[in-house]
PDB file of C-alpha atoms in Angstrom:
ATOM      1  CA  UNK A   1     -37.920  89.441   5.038  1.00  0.00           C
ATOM      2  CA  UNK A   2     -41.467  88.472   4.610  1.00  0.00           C
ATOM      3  CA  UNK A   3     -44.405  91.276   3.802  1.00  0.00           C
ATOM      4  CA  UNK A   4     -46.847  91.069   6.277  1.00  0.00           C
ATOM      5  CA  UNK A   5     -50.267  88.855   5.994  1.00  0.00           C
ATOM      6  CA  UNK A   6     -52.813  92.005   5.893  1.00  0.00           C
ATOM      7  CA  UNK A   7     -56.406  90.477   5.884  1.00  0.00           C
ATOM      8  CA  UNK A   8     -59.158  92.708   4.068  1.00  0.00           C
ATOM      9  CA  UNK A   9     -62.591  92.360   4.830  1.00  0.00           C
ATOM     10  CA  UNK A  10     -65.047  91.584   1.531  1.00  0.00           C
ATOM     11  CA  UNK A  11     -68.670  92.112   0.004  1.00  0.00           C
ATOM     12  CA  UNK A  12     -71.083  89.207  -0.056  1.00  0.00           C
ATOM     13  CA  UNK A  13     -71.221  86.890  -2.823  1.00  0.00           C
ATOM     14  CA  UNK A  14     -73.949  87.512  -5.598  1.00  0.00           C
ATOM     15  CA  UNK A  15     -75.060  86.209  -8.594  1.00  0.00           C
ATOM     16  CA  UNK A  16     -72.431  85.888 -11.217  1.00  0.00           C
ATOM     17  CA  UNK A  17     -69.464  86.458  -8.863  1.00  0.00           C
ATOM     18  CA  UNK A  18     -68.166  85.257  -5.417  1.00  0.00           C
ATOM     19  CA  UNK A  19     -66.960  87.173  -2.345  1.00  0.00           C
ATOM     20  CA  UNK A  20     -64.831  90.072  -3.536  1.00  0.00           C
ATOM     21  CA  UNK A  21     -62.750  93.426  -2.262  1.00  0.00           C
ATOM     22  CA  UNK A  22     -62.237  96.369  -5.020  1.00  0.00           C
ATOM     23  CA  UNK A  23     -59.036  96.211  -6.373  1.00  0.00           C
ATOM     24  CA  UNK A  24     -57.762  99.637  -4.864  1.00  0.00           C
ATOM     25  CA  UNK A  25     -57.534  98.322  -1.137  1.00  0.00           C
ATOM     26  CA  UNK A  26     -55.532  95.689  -2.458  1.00  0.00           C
ATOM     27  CA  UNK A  27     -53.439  97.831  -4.600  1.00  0.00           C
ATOM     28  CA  UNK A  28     -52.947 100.092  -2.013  1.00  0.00           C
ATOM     29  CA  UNK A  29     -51.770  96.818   1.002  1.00  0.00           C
ATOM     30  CA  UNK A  30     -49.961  96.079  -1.696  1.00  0.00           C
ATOM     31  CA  UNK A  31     -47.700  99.462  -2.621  1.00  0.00           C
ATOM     32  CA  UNK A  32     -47.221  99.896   1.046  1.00  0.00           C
ATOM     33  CA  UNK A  33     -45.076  96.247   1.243  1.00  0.00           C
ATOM     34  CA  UNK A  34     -48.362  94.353   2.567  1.00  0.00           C
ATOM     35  CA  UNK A  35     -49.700  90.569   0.753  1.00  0.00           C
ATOM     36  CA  UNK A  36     -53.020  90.798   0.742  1.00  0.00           C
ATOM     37  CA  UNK A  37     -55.676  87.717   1.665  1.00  0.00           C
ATOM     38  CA  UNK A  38     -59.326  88.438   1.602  1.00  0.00           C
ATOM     39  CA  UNK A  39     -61.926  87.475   4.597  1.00  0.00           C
ATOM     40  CA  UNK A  40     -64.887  86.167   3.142  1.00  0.00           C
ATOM     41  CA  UNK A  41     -67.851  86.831   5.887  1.00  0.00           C
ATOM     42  CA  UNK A  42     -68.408  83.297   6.331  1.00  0.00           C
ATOM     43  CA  UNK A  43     -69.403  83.640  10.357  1.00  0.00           C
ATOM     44  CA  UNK A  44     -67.235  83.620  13.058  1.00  0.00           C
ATOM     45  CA  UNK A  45     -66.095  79.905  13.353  1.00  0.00           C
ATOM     46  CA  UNK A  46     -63.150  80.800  11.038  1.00  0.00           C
ATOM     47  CA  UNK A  47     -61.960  84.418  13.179  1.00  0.00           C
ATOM     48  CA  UNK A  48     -59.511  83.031  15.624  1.00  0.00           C
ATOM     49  CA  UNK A  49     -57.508  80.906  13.104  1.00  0.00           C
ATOM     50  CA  UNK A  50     -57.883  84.395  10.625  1.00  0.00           C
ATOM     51  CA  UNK A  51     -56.082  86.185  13.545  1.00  0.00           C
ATOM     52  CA  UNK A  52     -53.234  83.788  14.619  1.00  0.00           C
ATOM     53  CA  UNK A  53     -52.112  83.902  10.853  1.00  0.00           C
ATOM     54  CA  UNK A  54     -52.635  87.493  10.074  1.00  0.00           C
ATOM     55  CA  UNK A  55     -50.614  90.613  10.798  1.00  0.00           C
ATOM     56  CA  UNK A  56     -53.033  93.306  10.455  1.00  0.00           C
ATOM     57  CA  UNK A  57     -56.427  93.741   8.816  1.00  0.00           C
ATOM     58  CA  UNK A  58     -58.303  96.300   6.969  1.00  0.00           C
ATOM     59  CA  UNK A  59     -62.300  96.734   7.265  1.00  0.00           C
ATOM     60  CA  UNK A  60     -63.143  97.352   4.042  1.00  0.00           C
ATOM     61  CA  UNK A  61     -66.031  99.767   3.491  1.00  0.00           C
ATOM     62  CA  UNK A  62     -69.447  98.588   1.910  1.00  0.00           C
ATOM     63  CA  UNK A  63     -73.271  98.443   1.981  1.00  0.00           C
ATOM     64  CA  UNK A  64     -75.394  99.424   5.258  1.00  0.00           C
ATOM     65  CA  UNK A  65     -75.528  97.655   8.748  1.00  0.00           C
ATOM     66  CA  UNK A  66     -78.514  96.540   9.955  1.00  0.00           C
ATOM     67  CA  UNK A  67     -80.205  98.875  12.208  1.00  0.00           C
ATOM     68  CA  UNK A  68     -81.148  96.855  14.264  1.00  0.00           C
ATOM     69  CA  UNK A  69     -77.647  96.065  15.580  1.00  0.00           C
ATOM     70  CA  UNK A  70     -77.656  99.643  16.788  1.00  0.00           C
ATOM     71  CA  UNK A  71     -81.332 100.030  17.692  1.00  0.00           C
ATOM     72  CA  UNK A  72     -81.806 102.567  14.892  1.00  0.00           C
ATOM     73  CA  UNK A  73     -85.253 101.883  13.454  1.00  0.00           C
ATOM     74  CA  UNK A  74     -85.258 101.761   9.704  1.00  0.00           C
ATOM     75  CA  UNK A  75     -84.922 104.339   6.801  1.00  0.00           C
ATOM     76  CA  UNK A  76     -85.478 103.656   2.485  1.00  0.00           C
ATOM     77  CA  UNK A  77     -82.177 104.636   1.522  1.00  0.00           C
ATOM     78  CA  UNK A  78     -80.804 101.603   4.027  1.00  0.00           C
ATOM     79  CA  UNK A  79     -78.949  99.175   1.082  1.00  0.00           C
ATOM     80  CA  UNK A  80     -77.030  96.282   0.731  1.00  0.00           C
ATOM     81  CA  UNK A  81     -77.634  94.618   3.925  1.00  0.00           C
ATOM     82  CA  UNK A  82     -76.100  91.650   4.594  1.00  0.00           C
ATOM     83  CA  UNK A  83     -76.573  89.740   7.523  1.00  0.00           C
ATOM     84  CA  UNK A  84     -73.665  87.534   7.035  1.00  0.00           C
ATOM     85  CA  UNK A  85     -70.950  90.347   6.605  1.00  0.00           C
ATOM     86  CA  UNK A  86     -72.874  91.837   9.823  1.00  0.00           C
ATOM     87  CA  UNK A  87     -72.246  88.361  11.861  1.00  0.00           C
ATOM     88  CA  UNK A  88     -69.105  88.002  10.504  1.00  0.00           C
ATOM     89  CA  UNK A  89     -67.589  91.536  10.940  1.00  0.00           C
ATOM     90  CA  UNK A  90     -69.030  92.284  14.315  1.00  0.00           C
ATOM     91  CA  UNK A  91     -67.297  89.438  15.798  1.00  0.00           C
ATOM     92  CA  UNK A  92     -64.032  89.996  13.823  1.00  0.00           C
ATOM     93  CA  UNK A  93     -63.956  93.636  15.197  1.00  0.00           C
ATOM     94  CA  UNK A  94     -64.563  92.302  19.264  1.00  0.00           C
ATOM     95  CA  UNK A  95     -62.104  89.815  18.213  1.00  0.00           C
ATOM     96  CA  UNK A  96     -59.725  92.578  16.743  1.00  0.00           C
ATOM     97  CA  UNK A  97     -60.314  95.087  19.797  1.00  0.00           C
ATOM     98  CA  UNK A  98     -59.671  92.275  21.847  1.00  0.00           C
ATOM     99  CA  UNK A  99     -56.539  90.861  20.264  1.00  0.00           C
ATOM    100  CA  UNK A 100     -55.005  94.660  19.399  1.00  0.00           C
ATOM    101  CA  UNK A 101     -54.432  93.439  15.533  1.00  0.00           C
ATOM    102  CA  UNK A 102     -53.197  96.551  13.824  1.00  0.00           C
ATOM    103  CA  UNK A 103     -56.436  97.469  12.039  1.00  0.00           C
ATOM    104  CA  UNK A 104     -57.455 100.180   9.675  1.00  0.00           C
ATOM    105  CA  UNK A 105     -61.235 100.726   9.252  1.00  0.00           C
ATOM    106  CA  UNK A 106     -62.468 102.464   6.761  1.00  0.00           C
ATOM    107  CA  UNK A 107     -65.998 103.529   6.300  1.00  0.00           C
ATOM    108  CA  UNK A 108     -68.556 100.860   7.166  1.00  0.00           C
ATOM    109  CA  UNK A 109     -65.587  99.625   9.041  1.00  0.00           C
ATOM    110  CA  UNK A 110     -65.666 102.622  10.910  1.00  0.00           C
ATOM    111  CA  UNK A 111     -69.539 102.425  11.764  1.00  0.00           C
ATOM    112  CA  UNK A 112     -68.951  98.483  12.595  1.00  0.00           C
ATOM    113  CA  UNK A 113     -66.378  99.274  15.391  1.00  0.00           C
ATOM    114  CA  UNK A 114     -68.523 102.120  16.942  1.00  0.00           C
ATOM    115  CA  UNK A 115     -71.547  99.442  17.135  1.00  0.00           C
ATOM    116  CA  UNK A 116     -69.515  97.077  18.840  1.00  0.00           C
ATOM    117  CA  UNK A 117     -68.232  99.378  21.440  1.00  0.00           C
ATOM    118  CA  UNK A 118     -72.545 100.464  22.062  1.00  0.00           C
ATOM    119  CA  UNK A 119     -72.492 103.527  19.684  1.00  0.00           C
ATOM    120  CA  UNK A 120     -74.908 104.172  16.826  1.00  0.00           C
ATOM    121  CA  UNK A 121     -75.056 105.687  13.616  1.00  0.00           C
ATOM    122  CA  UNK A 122     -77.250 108.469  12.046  1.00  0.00           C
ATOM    123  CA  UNK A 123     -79.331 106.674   9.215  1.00  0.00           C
ATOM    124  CA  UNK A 124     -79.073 109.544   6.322  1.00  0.00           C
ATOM    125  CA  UNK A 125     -76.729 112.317   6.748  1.00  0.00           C
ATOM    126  CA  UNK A 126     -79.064 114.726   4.029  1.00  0.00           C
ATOM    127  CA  UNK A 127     -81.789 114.410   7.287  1.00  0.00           C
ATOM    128  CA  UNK A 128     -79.552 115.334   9.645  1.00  0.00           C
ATOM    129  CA  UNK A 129     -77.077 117.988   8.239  1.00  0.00           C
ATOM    130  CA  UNK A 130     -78.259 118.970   5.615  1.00  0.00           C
ATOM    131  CA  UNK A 131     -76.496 118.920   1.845  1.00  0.00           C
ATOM    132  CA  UNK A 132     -74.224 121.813   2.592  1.00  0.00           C
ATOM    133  CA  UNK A 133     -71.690 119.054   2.357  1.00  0.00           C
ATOM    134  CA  UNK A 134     -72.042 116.382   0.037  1.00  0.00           C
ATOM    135  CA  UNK A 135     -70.419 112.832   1.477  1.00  0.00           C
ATOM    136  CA  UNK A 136     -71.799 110.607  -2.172  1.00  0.00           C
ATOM    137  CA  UNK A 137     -72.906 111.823  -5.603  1.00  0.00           C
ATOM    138  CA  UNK A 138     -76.472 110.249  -6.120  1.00  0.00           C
ATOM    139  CA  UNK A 139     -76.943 107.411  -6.730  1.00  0.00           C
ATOM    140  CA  UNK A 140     -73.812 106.466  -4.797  1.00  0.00           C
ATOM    141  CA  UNK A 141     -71.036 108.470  -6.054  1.00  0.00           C
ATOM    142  CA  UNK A 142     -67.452 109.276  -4.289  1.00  0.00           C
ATOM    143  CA  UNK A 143     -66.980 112.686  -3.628  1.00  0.00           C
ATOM    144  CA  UNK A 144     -64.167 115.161  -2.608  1.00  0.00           C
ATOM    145  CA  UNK A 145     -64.565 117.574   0.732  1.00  0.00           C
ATOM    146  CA  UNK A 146     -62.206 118.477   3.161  1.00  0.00           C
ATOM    147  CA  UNK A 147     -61.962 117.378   6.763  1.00  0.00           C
ATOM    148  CA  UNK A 148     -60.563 119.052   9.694  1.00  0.00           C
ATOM    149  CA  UNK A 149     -58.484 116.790  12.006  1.00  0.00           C
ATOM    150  CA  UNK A 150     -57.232 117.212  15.464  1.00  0.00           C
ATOM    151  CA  UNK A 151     -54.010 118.557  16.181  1.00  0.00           C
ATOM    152  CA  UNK A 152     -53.367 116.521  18.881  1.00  0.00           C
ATOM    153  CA  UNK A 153     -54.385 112.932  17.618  1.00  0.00           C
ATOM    154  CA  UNK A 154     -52.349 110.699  16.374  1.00  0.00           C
ATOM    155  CA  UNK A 155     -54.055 110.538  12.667  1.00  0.00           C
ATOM    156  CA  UNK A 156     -52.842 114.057  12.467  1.00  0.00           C
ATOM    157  CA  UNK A 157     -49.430 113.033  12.789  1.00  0.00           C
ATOM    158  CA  UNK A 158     -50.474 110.083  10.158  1.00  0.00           C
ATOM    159  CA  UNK A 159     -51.753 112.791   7.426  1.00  0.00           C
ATOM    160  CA  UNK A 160     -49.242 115.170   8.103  1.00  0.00           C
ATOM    161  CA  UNK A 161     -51.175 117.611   8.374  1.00  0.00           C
ATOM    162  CA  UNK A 162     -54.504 119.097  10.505  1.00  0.00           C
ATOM    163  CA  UNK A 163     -56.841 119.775   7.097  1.00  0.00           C
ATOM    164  CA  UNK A 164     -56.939 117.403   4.528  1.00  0.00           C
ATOM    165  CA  UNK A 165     -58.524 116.907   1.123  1.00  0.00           C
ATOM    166  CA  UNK A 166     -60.899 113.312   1.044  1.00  0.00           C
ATOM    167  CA  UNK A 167     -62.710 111.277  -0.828  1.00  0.00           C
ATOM    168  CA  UNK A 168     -66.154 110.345   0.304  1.00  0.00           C
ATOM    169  CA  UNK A 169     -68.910 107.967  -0.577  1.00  0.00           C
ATOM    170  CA  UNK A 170     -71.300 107.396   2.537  1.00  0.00           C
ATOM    171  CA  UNK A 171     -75.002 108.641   3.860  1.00  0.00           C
ATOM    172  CA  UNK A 172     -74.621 107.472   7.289  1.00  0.00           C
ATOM    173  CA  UNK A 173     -71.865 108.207   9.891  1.00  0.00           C
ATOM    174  CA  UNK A 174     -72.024 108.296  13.657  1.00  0.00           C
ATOM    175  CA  UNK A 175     -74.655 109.590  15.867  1.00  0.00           C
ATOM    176  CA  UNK A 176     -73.429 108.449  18.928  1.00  0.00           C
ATOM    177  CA  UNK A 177     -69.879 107.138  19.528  1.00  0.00           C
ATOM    178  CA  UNK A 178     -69.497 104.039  21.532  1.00  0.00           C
ATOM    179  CA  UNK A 179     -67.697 103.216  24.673  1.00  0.00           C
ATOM    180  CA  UNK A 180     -64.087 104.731  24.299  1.00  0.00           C
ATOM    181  CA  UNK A 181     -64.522 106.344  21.152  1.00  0.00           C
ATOM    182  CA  UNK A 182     -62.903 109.777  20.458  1.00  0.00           C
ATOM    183  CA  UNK A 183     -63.593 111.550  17.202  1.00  0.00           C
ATOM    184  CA  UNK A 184     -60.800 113.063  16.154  1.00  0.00           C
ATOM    185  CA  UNK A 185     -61.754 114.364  12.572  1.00  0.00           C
ATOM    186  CA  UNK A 186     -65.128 116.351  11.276  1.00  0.00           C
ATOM    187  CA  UNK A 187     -66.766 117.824   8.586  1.00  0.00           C
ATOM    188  CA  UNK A 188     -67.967 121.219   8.098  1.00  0.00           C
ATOM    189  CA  UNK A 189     -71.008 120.112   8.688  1.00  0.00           C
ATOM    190  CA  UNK A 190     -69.729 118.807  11.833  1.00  0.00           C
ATOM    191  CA  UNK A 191     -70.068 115.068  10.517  1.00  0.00           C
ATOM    192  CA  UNK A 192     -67.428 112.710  12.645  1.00  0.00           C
ATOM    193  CA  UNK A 193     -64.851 111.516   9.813  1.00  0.00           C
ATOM    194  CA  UNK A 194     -62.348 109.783  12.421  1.00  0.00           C
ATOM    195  CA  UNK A 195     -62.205 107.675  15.481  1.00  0.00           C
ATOM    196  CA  UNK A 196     -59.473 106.861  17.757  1.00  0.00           C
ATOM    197  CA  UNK A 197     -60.413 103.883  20.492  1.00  0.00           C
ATOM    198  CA  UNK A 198     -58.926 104.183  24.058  1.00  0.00           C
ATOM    199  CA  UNK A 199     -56.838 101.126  24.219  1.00  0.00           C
ATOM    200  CA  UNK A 200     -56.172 100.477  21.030  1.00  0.00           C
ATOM    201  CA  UNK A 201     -52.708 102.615  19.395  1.00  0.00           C
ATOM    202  CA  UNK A 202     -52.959  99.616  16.674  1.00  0.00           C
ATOM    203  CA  UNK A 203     -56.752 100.821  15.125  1.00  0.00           C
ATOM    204  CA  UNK A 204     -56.758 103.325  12.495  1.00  0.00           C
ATOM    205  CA  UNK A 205     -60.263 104.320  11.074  1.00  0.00           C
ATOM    206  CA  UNK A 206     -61.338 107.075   8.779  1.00  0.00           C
ATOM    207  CA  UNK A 207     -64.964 107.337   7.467  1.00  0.00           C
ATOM    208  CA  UNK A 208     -63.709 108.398   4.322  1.00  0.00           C
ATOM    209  CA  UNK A 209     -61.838 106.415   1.572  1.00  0.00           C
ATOM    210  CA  UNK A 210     -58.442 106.664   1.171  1.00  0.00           C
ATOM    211  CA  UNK A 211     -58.062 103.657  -0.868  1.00  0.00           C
ATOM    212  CA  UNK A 212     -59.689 105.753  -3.484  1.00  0.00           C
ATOM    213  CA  UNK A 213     -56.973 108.605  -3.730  1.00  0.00           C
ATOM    214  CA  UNK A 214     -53.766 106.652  -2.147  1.00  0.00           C
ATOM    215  CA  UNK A 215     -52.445 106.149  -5.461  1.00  0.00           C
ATOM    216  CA  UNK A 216     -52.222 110.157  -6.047  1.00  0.00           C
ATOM    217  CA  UNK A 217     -51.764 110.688  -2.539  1.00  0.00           C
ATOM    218  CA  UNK A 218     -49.103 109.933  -0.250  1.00  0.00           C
ATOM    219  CA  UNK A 219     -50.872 111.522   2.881  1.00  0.00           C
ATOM    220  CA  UNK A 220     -53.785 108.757   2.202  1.00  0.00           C
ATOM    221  CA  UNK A 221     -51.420 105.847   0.856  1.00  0.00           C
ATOM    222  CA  UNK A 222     -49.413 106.548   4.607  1.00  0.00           C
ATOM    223  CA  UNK A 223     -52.637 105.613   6.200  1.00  0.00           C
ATOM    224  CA  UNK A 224     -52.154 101.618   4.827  1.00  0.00           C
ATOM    225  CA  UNK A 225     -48.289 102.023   5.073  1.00  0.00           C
ATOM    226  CA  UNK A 226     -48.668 102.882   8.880  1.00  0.00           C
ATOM    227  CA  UNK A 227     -50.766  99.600   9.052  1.00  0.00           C
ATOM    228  CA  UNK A 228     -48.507  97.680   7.139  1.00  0.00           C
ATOM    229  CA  UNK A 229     -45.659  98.915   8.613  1.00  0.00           C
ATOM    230  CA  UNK A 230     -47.274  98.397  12.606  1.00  0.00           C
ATOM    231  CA  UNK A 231     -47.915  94.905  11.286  1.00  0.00           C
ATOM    232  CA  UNK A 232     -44.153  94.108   9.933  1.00  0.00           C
ATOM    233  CA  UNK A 233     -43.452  94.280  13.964  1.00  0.00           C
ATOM    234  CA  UNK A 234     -45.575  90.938  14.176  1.00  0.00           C
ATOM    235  CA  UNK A 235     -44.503  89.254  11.848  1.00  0.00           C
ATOM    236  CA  UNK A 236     -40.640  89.241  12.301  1.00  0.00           C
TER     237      UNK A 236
END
């Protein structure tokens, strides 16, 4: 029985290394029976043949998306933009919401399906909500809160549980959610930390990182074993 092909999303290339993915997304597709391959955001010319060979896909998180992609004017602490990884991962997550790919989104890949689906994203979270909750350490630190997660949604039944313990390294989440977006998972500072999409039973997307803690935690490693394990029924 083959492992799945689980494609994971990667940063851009820079100087003195080439398109990359941290090691604990691939660690964790890995422990849960998945073979990672890595989707290097060379544009969309190369999506559809991605997606007729792959069984699932993670969007991995990352820098900031261009505002402009959500109409959100500008802010200093915007980093890391890419426009390549924004060409390139917009149209891999219409062609994902399109194709129903299993998916797990995670963090930017969170904010990158809400902005295809018309929703936008609030720019710094400190201007916002405050610091009652911290979401990143300065300069750009994980962190660990809690999050409160509806009893009715189908993460729920993921974690196990309606309150769990995650860590966090973002400053912007969503503002407004896009067409068919339901949070199902906040804060205490009332900060979305979950999506579900109408539609789509394959997408699972946290704006936390459980890539970070899977190894400790089982409730987090489930979230990439659910993936893996909706993507085994593609590729048998």
């Amino acid at each position: 029985m083959k492992p799945p092909l689980i494609g994971l999303t990667t940063y851009p290339a820079g100087q003195g290394h080439g398109y990359h993915t941290p090691v604990d997304y691939v660690h964790a597709v890995v422990r849960a029976g998945g073979a990672p391959v890595l989707l290097p955001p060379v544009g969309a010319a190369a999506i559809d043949s991605w997606l007729d060979a792959l069984d699932g896909v993670v969007l991995i998180g990352g820098g900031d998306i261009d505002p402009e992609l959500f109409d959100g004017g500008d802010h200093p602490t915007i980093y890391n933009l890419s426009p390549e990884r924004d060409h390139t991962e917009t149209a891999l997550a219409r062609a994902l919401l399109q194709r129903k790919l299993p998916t797990l989104a995670i963090c930017r890949g969170l904010q990158i399906l809400n902005t295809v689906l018309g929703g936008t994203l609030h720019l710094h979270l400190p201007d916002v909500v405050g610091e009652a909750v911290e979401h990143r350490v300065a300069p750009r630190d994980p962190t660990l809160h809690r999050v409160r997660v509806a009893a009715d949604s189908c993460l729920a039944g993921l974690l196990g549980s309606t309150e769990v313990a995650t860590k966090s390294w973002h400053h912007q989440a969503i503002d407004q959610p896009g067409q068919g977006v339901q949070a199902v998972a906040w804060a205490a500072d009332g900060v979305i930390e979950a999506i579900e999409v109408a539609g789509f039973p394959q997408l699972i997307a946290v704006q936390w990182h459980p890539e970070l803690s899977a190894r400790e935690d089982s409730s987090q490693q489930g979230l990439f074993d659910e993936l893996v394990r909706m993507s085994s029924k593609r590729s048998h």
